[in-house]
Short mmCIF file of C-alpha atoms in Angstrom, two decimals:
data_model
loop_
_atom_site.label_atom_id
_atom_site.label_comp_id
_atom_site.label_asym_id
_atom_site.label_seq_id
_atom_site.Cartn_x
_atom_site.Cartn_y
_atom_site.Cartn_z
CA MET A 298 23.12 22.02 15.05
CA PRO A 299 26.48 22.30 13.19
CA SER A 300 26.91 20.50 9.88
CA ASN A 301 28.60 17.11 10.09
CA PRO A 302 31.07 16.41 7.23
CA GLN A 303 30.10 12.72 7.30
CA ASN A 304 26.52 13.59 6.37
CA ILE A 305 25.57 13.89 2.71
CA LEU A 306 22.24 15.35 3.85
CA GLN A 307 21.34 17.23 7.01
CA VAL A 308 17.98 18.77 7.96
CA GLN A 309 17.72 21.35 10.72
CA ASN A 310 14.59 22.76 12.36
CA LEU A 311 12.34 22.14 9.35
CA SER A 312 8.71 23.31 9.66
CA LYS A 313 5.73 23.44 7.31
CA ALA A 314 2.09 24.40 7.91
CA PHE A 315 -1.05 24.17 5.78
CA LEU A 316 -3.97 26.52 6.57
CA GLY A 317 -2.49 27.14 9.99
CA MET A 318 -2.08 23.44 10.82
CA LYS A 319 1.52 22.29 11.29
CA ALA A 320 2.39 19.27 9.15
CA LEU A 321 6.04 19.45 10.22
CA ASP A 322 7.28 21.04 13.42
CA ASN A 323 11.02 21.54 13.93
CA ILE A 324 12.18 18.34 12.18
CA GLN A 325 15.79 17.11 12.54
CA PHE A 326 17.31 14.52 10.22
CA ASP A 327 20.72 13.45 8.96
CA LEU A 328 21.83 10.96 6.32
CA LYS A 329 25.31 9.45 5.91
CA LYS A 330 26.89 8.29 2.66
CA GLY A 331 26.34 4.60 1.98
CA GLU A 332 23.66 4.05 4.63
CA VAL A 333 20.04 2.95 4.48
CA HIS A 334 18.09 5.18 6.85
CA ALA A 335 14.48 4.26 7.61
CA LEU A 336 11.90 7.00 8.10
CA MET A 337 9.09 5.64 10.26
CA GLY A 338 5.82 6.96 11.60
CA GLU A 339 2.09 6.48 11.41
CA ASN A 340 0.15 7.75 8.41
CA GLY A 341 -0.20 11.48 9.01
CA ALA A 342 3.11 11.67 10.90
CA GLY A 343 4.54 14.03 8.26
CA LYS A 344 6.67 11.64 6.18
CA SER A 345 5.08 12.57 2.84
CA THR A 346 5.35 16.32 3.48
CA PHE A 347 8.99 15.87 4.49
CA MET A 348 9.79 13.91 1.31
CA LYS A 349 7.99 16.46 -0.89
CA ILE A 350 10.18 19.21 0.58
CA LEU A 351 13.34 17.17 0.01
CA MET A 352 12.30 16.66 -3.65
CA GLY A 353 11.52 20.34 -4.22
CA LEU A 354 7.77 19.82 -4.54
CA LEU A 355 7.08 22.00 -1.47
CA THR A 356 8.94 24.91 0.10
CA PRO A 357 9.40 24.81 3.90
CA ASP A 358 8.21 27.69 6.06
CA SER A 359 11.41 27.60 8.09
CA GLY A 360 14.49 25.49 8.66
CA GLU A 361 17.44 24.45 6.56
CA ILE A 362 18.44 21.54 4.30
CA ILE A 363 22.18 21.05 3.80
CA PHE A 364 23.24 18.82 0.91
CA GLU A 365 26.93 17.96 0.47
CA GLY A 366 27.87 20.79 2.83
CA GLU A 367 25.82 23.50 1.10
CA ALA A 368 22.42 24.83 2.13
CA LEU A 369 19.69 24.42 -0.47
CA LYS A 370 18.45 27.84 -1.54
CA LYS A 371 15.91 26.89 -4.21
CA TYR A 372 13.22 24.22 -4.00
CA ASN A 373 12.78 23.10 -7.59
CA VAL A 374 12.34 19.49 -8.72
CA ASN A 375 14.70 19.74 -11.68
CA GLU A 376 17.43 21.34 -9.57
CA ILE A 377 17.03 18.72 -6.84
CA LEU A 378 17.30 15.91 -9.42
CA HIS A 379 20.33 17.61 -10.96
CA LYS A 380 22.03 17.77 -7.56
CA GLY A 381 21.60 14.00 -7.22
CA ILE A 382 18.46 13.34 -5.15
CA SER A 383 15.89 10.97 -6.67
CA MET A 384 12.69 9.43 -5.38
CA ILE A 385 10.83 6.19 -6.08
CA HIS A 386 7.21 7.01 -5.30
CA GLN A 387 4.72 4.64 -3.69
CA GLU A 388 2.24 5.56 -6.43
CA ILE A 389 4.03 4.50 -9.60
CA LEU A 390 4.62 7.44 -11.96
CA VAL A 391 4.99 6.10 -15.50
CA VAL A 392 3.74 7.00 -18.99
CA PRO A 393 1.89 3.86 -20.17
CA GLU A 394 2.19 4.47 -23.92
CA LEU A 395 5.96 4.98 -23.82
CA THR A 396 8.53 2.17 -23.77
CA VAL A 397 10.53 1.08 -20.73
CA ALA A 398 13.62 2.87 -22.08
CA GLN A 399 11.70 6.06 -22.83
CA ASN A 400 10.29 6.08 -19.29
CA ILE A 401 13.70 5.53 -17.72
CA PHE A 402 15.23 8.52 -19.54
CA LEU A 403 12.11 10.69 -19.68
CA GLY A 404 13.03 14.37 -19.39
CA ARG A 405 16.71 13.65 -20.09
CA GLU A 406 16.37 12.78 -23.77
CA SER A 407 18.93 15.38 -24.85
CA ASN A 408 21.61 13.47 -22.95
CA TYR A 409 20.85 10.17 -24.67
CA TRP A 410 18.96 10.80 -27.89
CA ASN A 411 20.74 11.97 -31.03
CA TRP A 412 17.95 13.23 -33.28
CA LEU A 413 15.60 11.11 -31.16
CA ASN A 414 17.54 7.93 -31.91
CA ASP A 415 15.77 5.27 -29.79
CA ASN A 416 18.54 2.74 -30.38
CA ARG A 417 20.83 4.68 -28.06
CA ILE A 418 18.48 4.75 -25.08
CA ASN A 419 17.27 1.19 -25.73
CA GLN A 420 20.86 -0.01 -25.42
CA LYS A 421 21.54 2.06 -22.30
CA ALA A 422 18.30 0.97 -20.63
CA GLN A 423 18.85 -2.72 -21.43
CA GLU A 424 22.38 -2.56 -20.00
CA LEU A 425 21.07 -0.93 -16.84
CA LEU A 426 18.28 -3.48 -16.36
CA LYS A 427 20.73 -6.33 -16.95
CA SER A 428 23.12 -4.92 -14.34
CA MET A 429 20.20 -4.90 -11.88
CA GLY A 430 19.37 -8.54 -12.69
CA VAL A 431 15.96 -7.52 -14.06
CA ASN A 432 14.63 -9.45 -17.06
CA ILE A 433 12.53 -6.79 -18.81
CA ASN A 434 12.70 -5.84 -22.49
CA ALA A 435 13.64 -2.15 -22.69
CA GLN A 436 11.52 -1.77 -25.84
CA SER A 437 8.31 -3.07 -24.24
CA LYS A 438 5.55 -0.55 -23.64
CA ILE A 439 5.02 0.21 -19.96
CA LYS A 440 1.29 -0.55 -20.22
CA ASN A 441 2.13 -4.21 -20.96
CA LEU A 442 4.12 -4.69 -17.74
CA SER A 443 2.93 -5.92 -14.35
CA ILE A 444 2.85 -3.51 -11.39
CA ALA A 445 5.95 -5.19 -9.99
CA GLU A 446 7.82 -4.73 -13.28
CA MET A 447 6.78 -1.06 -13.38
CA GLN A 448 8.24 -0.67 -9.89
CA MET A 449 11.54 -2.10 -11.11
CA VAL A 450 11.52 0.40 -14.00
CA GLU A 451 11.05 3.23 -11.48
CA ILE A 452 14.04 1.93 -9.51
CA ALA A 453 16.09 1.78 -12.73
CA LYS A 454 15.09 5.37 -13.50
CA ALA A 455 16.43 6.56 -10.15
CA ILE A 456 19.69 4.65 -10.60
CA SER A 457 20.13 5.97 -14.16
CA ASN A 458 20.09 9.51 -12.79
CA ASN A 459 23.38 8.76 -10.98
CA ALA A 460 21.64 9.71 -7.75
CA LYS A 461 23.68 10.24 -4.60
CA VAL A 462 20.53 10.00 -2.45
CA ILE A 463 17.53 7.82 -3.35
CA ILE A 464 14.25 8.09 -1.44
CA MET A 465 12.30 4.81 -1.57
CA ASP A 466 8.66 5.15 -0.54
CA GLU A 467 7.09 1.71 0.06
CA PRO A 468 9.23 0.21 -2.75
CA THR A 469 8.17 -3.40 -2.10
CA SER A 470 4.39 -2.89 -1.87
CA ALA A 471 3.83 -4.57 -5.25
CA LEU A 472 6.82 -6.95 -5.28
CA SER A 473 6.96 -10.71 -4.79
CA ASP A 474 9.40 -12.26 -2.32
CA LYS A 475 11.81 -13.01 -5.17
CA GLU A 476 11.63 -9.42 -6.41
CA VAL A 477 12.11 -8.08 -2.87
CA SER A 478 15.31 -10.15 -2.61
CA MET A 479 16.41 -8.68 -5.94
CA LEU A 480 15.70 -5.14 -4.69
CA PHE A 481 17.66 -5.72 -1.48
CA LYS A 482 20.60 -6.96 -3.57
CA ILE A 483 20.41 -3.74 -5.61
CA ILE A 484 20.27 -1.66 -2.41
CA LYS A 485 23.36 -3.38 -1.01
CA ASP A 486 25.18 -2.71 -4.28
CA LEU A 487 24.19 0.97 -4.14
CA LYS A 488 25.40 1.18 -0.52
CA SER A 489 28.79 -0.22 -1.52
CA LYS A 490 29.06 2.62 -4.06
CA GLY A 491 28.34 5.24 -1.39
CA VAL A 492 24.74 5.94 -2.40
CA ALA A 493 22.57 6.91 0.59
CA ILE A 494 18.98 5.67 0.80
CA ILE A 495 15.99 6.98 2.75
CA TYR A 496 13.74 3.95 3.12
CA ILE A 497 10.04 4.31 3.99
CA SER A 498 8.10 1.14 4.73
CA HIS A 499 5.49 -0.17 7.15
CA LYS A 500 6.89 -3.71 6.87
CA MET A 501 8.84 -4.25 10.06
CA ASP A 502 10.76 -7.29 8.80
CA GLU A 503 12.16 -5.24 5.91
CA ILE A 504 13.20 -2.40 8.21
CA TYR A 505 15.22 -4.76 10.39
CA GLU A 506 16.75 -6.58 7.43
CA ILE A 507 17.91 -3.71 5.25
CA THR A 508 18.31 -0.49 7.32
CA ASP A 509 21.17 0.88 9.42
CA ARG A 510 19.32 3.59 11.37
CA ILE A 511 15.71 4.62 12.01
CA THR A 512 14.25 8.10 12.46
CA ILE A 513 10.73 8.26 13.92
CA LEU A 514 8.21 11.06 13.34
CA ARG A 515 4.90 11.42 15.19
CA ASP A 516 2.21 14.04 14.57
CA GLY A 517 4.64 16.12 12.50
CA LYS A 518 7.30 16.15 15.23
CA TYR A 519 10.75 14.58 15.43
CA ILE A 520 10.76 11.82 18.08
CA ALA A 521 14.09 9.98 17.87
CA THR A 522 16.88 8.53 15.73
CA LYS A 523 18.23 5.11 16.73
CA ASN A 524 20.52 2.45 15.33
CA THR A 525 18.28 -0.31 13.97
CA SER A 526 20.21 -2.97 15.89
CA GLU A 527 19.53 -1.16 19.19
CA LEU A 528 15.75 -0.88 18.80
CA ASP A 529 13.39 -3.83 19.15
CA LYS A 530 10.00 -3.95 17.43
CA ASN A 531 7.93 -3.18 20.53
CA GLU A 532 10.05 -0.10 21.31
CA LEU A 533 9.77 1.05 17.69
CA ILE A 534 5.97 0.69 17.70
CA ALA A 535 5.72 2.56 21.01
CA LEU A 536 7.79 5.45 19.60
CA MET A 537 5.65 5.57 16.46
CA VAL A 538 2.21 5.51 18.04
CA GLY A 539 2.97 7.06 21.42
CA ARG A 540 1.70 4.03 23.28
CA GLU A 541 2.50 0.35 23.61
CA ILE A 542 0.50 -2.16 21.59
CA GLU A 543 0.79 -5.40 23.54
CA SER A 544 -0.62 -7.56 20.76
CA LEU A 545 -1.16 -6.33 17.22
CA PHE A 546 -3.84 -8.92 16.53
CA PRO A 547 -6.95 -8.88 18.76
CA VAL A 548 -7.97 -12.02 20.64
CA ASN A 549 -10.10 -14.16 18.37
CA ASN A 550 -13.43 -15.11 19.94
CA SER A 551 -15.07 -16.32 16.74
CA ILE A 552 -18.82 -16.86 16.92
CA ARG A 553 -19.13 -18.65 13.59
CA VAL A 554 -21.37 -21.70 13.55
CA GLU A 555 -21.09 -24.57 11.07
CA THR A 556 -24.27 -26.59 11.31
CA GLU A 557 -27.08 -27.60 9.01
CA CYS A 558 -29.23 -25.04 10.83
CA SER A 559 -26.76 -22.26 10.06
CA PRO A 560 -25.79 -22.41 6.40
CA ALA A 561 -22.79 -20.55 5.08
CA VAL A 562 -23.32 -16.88 4.36
CA LEU A 563 -21.45 -17.36 1.07
CA SER A 564 -20.70 -20.55 -0.80
CA VAL A 565 -18.60 -20.78 -3.98
CA GLN A 566 -18.81 -23.98 -6.02
CA ASN A 567 -16.59 -24.97 -8.94
CA LEU A 568 -15.78 -21.40 -9.94
CA ASN A 569 -13.75 -21.15 -13.15
CA LYS A 570 -12.27 -18.42 -15.32
CA LYS A 571 -9.92 -19.45 -18.11
CA GLY A 572 -6.34 -18.39 -17.48
CA LYS A 573 -7.15 -17.00 -14.02
CA PHE A 574 -8.54 -19.67 -11.67
CA LYS A 575 -9.98 -23.19 -11.79
CA ASP A 576 -12.31 -25.31 -9.63
CA ILE A 577 -12.53 -22.94 -6.67
CA ASN A 578 -14.70 -24.21 -3.80
CA PHE A 579 -15.14 -22.66 -0.35
CA GLU A 580 -17.67 -21.46 2.22
CA VAL A 581 -17.68 -18.50 4.59
CA PHE A 582 -19.77 -18.50 7.78
CA ALA A 583 -21.26 -15.74 9.89
CA GLY A 584 -18.67 -14.24 12.24
CA GLU A 585 -15.77 -15.91 10.44
CA VAL A 586 -12.63 -14.53 8.82
CA LEU A 587 -11.61 -16.70 5.88
CA GLY A 588 -8.07 -15.75 4.90
CA ILE A 589 -6.92 -16.26 1.32
CA ALA A 590 -3.16 -16.66 0.87
CA GLY A 591 -0.94 -17.23 -2.14
CA LEU A 592 1.87 -15.70 -4.14
CA MET A 593 1.36 -12.94 -6.69
CA GLY A 594 -0.49 -14.32 -9.72
CA ALA A 595 -2.18 -17.06 -7.68
CA GLY A 596 -5.64 -15.73 -8.58
CA ARG A 597 -6.66 -14.22 -5.23
CA THR A 598 -7.82 -10.83 -6.48
CA GLU A 599 -9.36 -12.33 -9.63
CA ILE A 600 -11.63 -14.54 -7.51
CA ALA A 601 -12.68 -11.56 -5.37
CA ARG A 602 -13.48 -9.47 -8.45
CA ALA A 603 -15.55 -12.30 -9.93
CA ILE A 604 -17.60 -12.73 -6.74
CA PHE A 605 -18.25 -8.97 -6.58
CA GLY A 606 -19.35 -8.74 -10.21
CA LEU A 607 -16.39 -6.71 -11.48
CA ASP A 608 -15.33 -9.53 -13.82
CA LYS A 609 -17.34 -12.33 -15.42
CA PHE A 610 -16.46 -15.93 -14.67
CA ASP A 611 -16.90 -18.83 -17.11
CA SER A 612 -18.67 -21.38 -14.92
CA GLY A 613 -19.59 -22.23 -11.35
CA GLU A 614 -22.16 -21.18 -8.76
CA ILE A 615 -22.35 -18.61 -5.98
CA THR A 616 -24.80 -19.12 -3.12
CA LEU A 617 -25.66 -16.34 -0.67
CA ASN A 618 -27.53 -17.18 2.53
CA GLY A 619 -28.69 -20.47 1.03
CA GLN A 620 -29.95 -18.96 -2.23
CA ARG A 621 -28.18 -19.38 -5.56
CA ILE A 622 -27.51 -15.93 -7.03
CA LYS A 623 -26.25 -14.33 -10.22
CA ILE A 624 -24.32 -11.11 -9.75
CA LYS A 625 -24.53 -8.89 -12.82
CA SER A 626 -22.53 -5.91 -11.54
CA PRO A 627 -20.92 -4.42 -8.42
CA GLN A 628 -24.14 -2.45 -7.80
CA ASP A 629 -26.02 -5.74 -7.84
CA ALA A 630 -23.52 -7.25 -5.38
CA ILE A 631 -23.97 -4.31 -2.98
CA LYS A 632 -27.78 -4.67 -3.14
CA LYS A 633 -27.42 -8.35 -2.28
CA GLY A 634 -25.31 -7.55 0.80
CA ILE A 635 -21.76 -8.07 -0.50
CA GLY A 636 -19.12 -5.42 0.22
CA TYR A 637 -15.70 -5.17 -1.41
CA VAL A 638 -12.58 -3.22 -0.46
CA SER A 639 -10.17 -3.30 -3.41
CA GLU A 640 -6.40 -3.76 -3.11
CA ASP A 641 -6.04 -0.63 -5.28
CA ARG A 642 -7.79 1.99 -3.18
CA LYS A 643 -6.59 4.87 -5.40
CA ALA A 644 -8.11 3.44 -8.60
CA LEU A 645 -11.19 1.62 -7.28
CA GLY A 646 -11.68 2.66 -3.66
CA PHE A 647 -12.52 6.34 -3.66
CA ILE A 648 -12.78 9.55 -5.70
CA PRO A 649 -9.89 11.76 -4.54
CA ALA A 650 -11.51 15.13 -5.29
CA LEU A 651 -14.67 14.31 -3.32
CA SER A 652 -15.02 14.81 0.42
CA VAL A 653 -15.00 12.21 3.20
CA LYS A 654 -18.80 12.53 3.41
CA GLU A 655 -19.34 12.15 -0.34
CA ASN A 656 -17.05 9.13 -0.61
CA ILE A 657 -18.61 7.30 2.34
CA SER A 658 -22.16 7.83 1.07
CA LEU A 659 -21.33 7.14 -2.59
CA SER A 660 -22.67 3.57 -2.72
CA SER A 661 -25.69 4.31 -0.50
CA LEU A 662 -27.12 7.52 -1.98
CA ALA A 663 -30.41 5.78 -2.76
CA ASP A 664 -30.93 5.35 0.99
CA PHE A 665 -30.78 9.11 1.47
CA SER A 666 -32.73 10.06 -1.65
CA LYS A 667 -36.35 10.65 -2.49
CA ALA A 668 -37.61 11.78 -5.89
CA TRP A 669 -34.03 12.53 -7.03
CA PHE A 670 -33.28 14.74 -4.01
CA VAL A 671 -30.67 13.77 -1.40
CA ASN A 672 -31.60 14.33 2.23
CA ALA A 673 -28.40 16.16 3.19
CA THR A 674 -29.16 16.09 6.91
CA ASN A 675 -29.53 12.31 7.05
CA GLU A 676 -26.46 11.85 4.85
CA LYS A 677 -24.39 14.09 7.11
CA GLU A 678 -25.55 12.35 10.30
CA ALA A 679 -24.83 8.86 8.96
CA THR A 680 -21.41 9.69 7.50
CA THR A 681 -20.35 11.69 10.56
CA GLN A 682 -21.25 8.77 12.82
CA LEU A 683 -19.24 6.34 10.69
CA ALA A 684 -16.27 8.71 10.45
CA ASN A 685 -16.28 8.99 14.26
CA ASP A 686 -16.66 5.23 14.74
CA LEU A 687 -13.74 4.58 12.38
CA LYS A 688 -11.64 7.36 13.97
CA ILE A 689 -10.97 8.99 10.60
CA LYS A 690 -8.52 11.85 11.14
CA ALA A 691 -9.79 14.77 9.05
CA THR A 692 -10.41 18.46 9.63
CA SER A 693 -14.10 17.70 8.92
CA ILE A 694 -16.20 15.28 6.87
CA ASN A 695 -16.01 17.91 4.12
CA GLN A 696 -12.26 17.52 3.73
CA LYS A 697 -11.20 16.07 0.35
CA VAL A 698 -10.01 12.48 0.60
CA MET A 699 -6.94 13.24 -1.53
CA ASN A 700 -5.58 15.26 1.39
CA LEU A 701 -5.86 12.41 3.93
CA SER A 702 -3.13 9.96 4.91
CA GLY A 703 -3.16 6.47 3.40
CA GLY A 704 -4.54 4.87 6.56
CA ASN A 705 -7.41 7.35 6.77
CA GLN A 706 -8.16 6.94 3.06
CA GLN A 707 -8.48 3.21 3.69
CA LYS A 708 -10.87 3.87 6.58
CA VAL A 709 -13.01 6.00 4.23
CA VAL A 710 -13.18 3.10 1.76
CA ILE A 711 -14.19 0.71 4.55
CA GLY A 712 -16.74 3.24 5.77
CA ARG A 713 -18.36 3.37 2.33
CA VAL A 714 -18.70 -0.42 2.38
CA LEU A 715 -20.07 -0.50 5.95
CA LEU A 716 -22.76 2.11 5.23
CA SER A 717 -24.56 -0.39 2.98
CA SER A 718 -24.74 -2.90 5.91
CA PRO A 719 -23.31 -5.94 4.08
CA SER A 720 -23.58 -9.48 5.42
CA ILE A 721 -20.22 -10.37 3.86
CA ILE A 722 -17.19 -8.17 3.17
CA ILE A 723 -14.25 -9.00 0.91
CA LEU A 724 -11.08 -7.21 2.07
CA ASP A 725 -8.28 -7.33 -0.52
CA GLU A 726 -4.95 -6.28 1.08
CA PRO A 727 -6.79 -4.14 3.68
CA THR A 728 -3.61 -2.86 5.37
CA ARG A 729 -1.29 -2.42 2.37
CA GLY A 730 0.81 0.72 2.71
CA ILE A 731 -0.56 1.83 6.08
CA ASP A 732 1.20 2.17 9.39
CA VAL A 733 1.12 -0.16 12.38
CA GLY A 734 -1.26 2.06 14.37
CA ALA A 735 -3.80 2.18 11.52
CA LYS A 736 -3.39 -1.59 11.03
CA PHE A 737 -4.26 -2.14 14.68
CA GLU A 738 -7.43 -0.04 14.26
CA ILE A 739 -8.48 -2.01 11.16
CA TYR A 740 -7.84 -5.34 12.92
CA LYS A 741 -10.03 -4.19 15.82
CA LEU A 742 -12.74 -3.18 13.34
CA ILE A 743 -12.63 -6.61 11.66
CA LYS A 744 -13.02 -8.24 15.08
CA GLN A 745 -16.00 -6.00 15.89
CA LEU A 746 -17.66 -6.89 12.58
CA THR A 747 -17.26 -10.62 13.14
CA GLU A 748 -18.71 -10.24 16.64
CA LYS A 749 -21.81 -8.80 14.95
CA GLY A 750 -21.98 -11.85 12.67
CA VAL A 751 -20.52 -10.31 9.51
CA ALA A 752 -18.60 -12.81 7.37
CA ILE A 753 -15.18 -11.64 6.18
CA ILE A 754 -12.99 -12.81 3.30
CA MET A 755 -9.52 -11.35 3.80
CA ILE A 756 -6.85 -11.51 1.09
CA SER A 757 -3.35 -10.62 2.24
CA SER A 758 0.26 -11.04 1.15
CA GLU A 759 1.43 -10.70 4.76
CA LEU A 760 1.46 -14.14 6.34
CA PRO A 761 1.56 -12.86 9.96
CA GLU A 762 -1.65 -10.95 9.15
CA ILE A 763 -3.29 -14.02 7.61
CA LEU A 764 -2.30 -16.19 10.58
CA GLY A 765 -3.21 -13.56 13.16
CA MET A 766 -6.68 -12.74 11.84
CA SER A 767 -8.08 -15.84 10.10
CA ASP A 768 -10.27 -18.67 11.42
CA ARG A 769 -9.49 -20.73 8.34
CA ILE A 770 -7.03 -20.16 5.48
CA LEU A 771 -7.58 -20.98 1.80
CA VAL A 772 -4.24 -21.32 -0.03
CA LEU A 773 -4.00 -20.75 -3.78
CA SER A 774 -1.24 -21.57 -6.24
CA LYS A 775 -1.32 -20.69 -9.95
CA GLY A 776 -5.10 -20.30 -9.98
CA LYS A 777 -5.86 -23.51 -8.10
CA GLN A 778 -6.69 -24.05 -4.43
CA THR A 779 -4.12 -26.28 -2.82
CA ALA A 780 -5.22 -26.31 0.82
CA LEU A 781 -7.89 -25.20 3.30
CA LEU A 782 -6.24 -24.99 6.71
CA SER A 783 -7.72 -24.51 10.17
CA LYS A 784 -6.20 -21.89 12.47
CA LYS A 785 -4.65 -24.64 14.62
CA GLU A 786 -2.85 -26.42 11.78
CA ALA A 787 -1.72 -23.33 9.84
CA THR A 788 1.88 -22.11 10.01
CA GLN A 789 3.90 -19.82 7.74
CA GLU A 790 5.95 -22.77 6.53
CA LYS A 791 2.87 -24.87 5.74
CA ILE A 792 1.16 -22.01 3.88
CA MET A 793 4.28 -21.41 1.77
CA GLN A 794 4.55 -25.11 0.96
CA TYR A 795 1.02 -25.08 -0.45
CA ALA A 796 1.52 -21.65 -2.11
CA VAL A 797 4.35 -22.98 -4.29
CA HIS A 798 2.65 -26.34 -4.86
#
């Protein structure tokens, strides 16, 4: 394929294998100046490996990368950054004890610090943040910022590097709607200046709003490149997963029963925690999905953590299967039949260096142990069965979880919860950062669990997901519940009205 002078970046026949398994196989890609080009594919399609090669973190086995008309000869992060390619990672990479300004110019201090004069970089950083429309104090320590603010600092860092190409990997995963609008404004400004952007996201609405073209990868292979305007959502999904998904959300045949003879599996009465949430009251029934919706800071996760025993609450009662309970710790919650899948799977969901088997069995080791010895055969049988049921894509159950795709990591976390046979499961952002195919599998799993009578609390920032999966929807605003809607009466507009109440 000859080089095109319009392309700032062109990739030809790129391949990369690990232990004999091809992660990338003959990939083609091109990027024009001033365009936003989406890179789409299921988890495990090869997107992360491709981006690591572009950033100099990995060296390809074969193929060529041409940047501004010249083939890259060396794959070194510093050289790649110097050439003008930057990346905003999905997992935020900041130094908590340093200030915002110090993080923005980290590694480039010699360009901005005269005898380590912080005043210089503070001024430069504040000017940059102001030009982005971001209200963050450049002298604040990173550890005192919210996740969304940290994301904005990462974006500022990429811009400060005078990048000609910026790779954005799930840049809106921790942003509110207002902050997403701000980011899109920044992207449009960068486009007008000729900056090219590779945009990776599983949020379809974003892809159609902000991108010019889409390249699809599947199983490490190049599938197609299309103009965004020429590709509808169903066609895009079919290209990504290799099959058509007629309806993303499974048909809801809820079996929940609300009668005096069938009490709620979980009941929360007058739950309070100062500064977090106030007067929270709801019930969840067997076979029901109770969705919890609200904007960032509404108290959704804080309520989940309090129920699971991760955080103490000030007052209120929790009733499980008709019995008032006190949950002293997460271990206590698990013993009582409560499962919890955290929104932050990297920090609270699994141990990256452990295997699929070890992570799945982590909360249930007592079931496989006798006199301090683990029955390895029983552990292997149980975890293998769950891994097969959940369709976890791994070389074996001994593969380290850190080497799995995001969707498969999430399945491992869910598997760990399921192994303890809970009667109620709290799912906090269960599909954040995973592809449409993996979402479909998780939705089917939720349906299967409810058919078995498991009660589900599902917290999600994606309103189509809340509407598509929930029997009833609890809406929160600023720590208070503002509505409890049935499936029939709930709409996106109505939920948002109550969410900003």
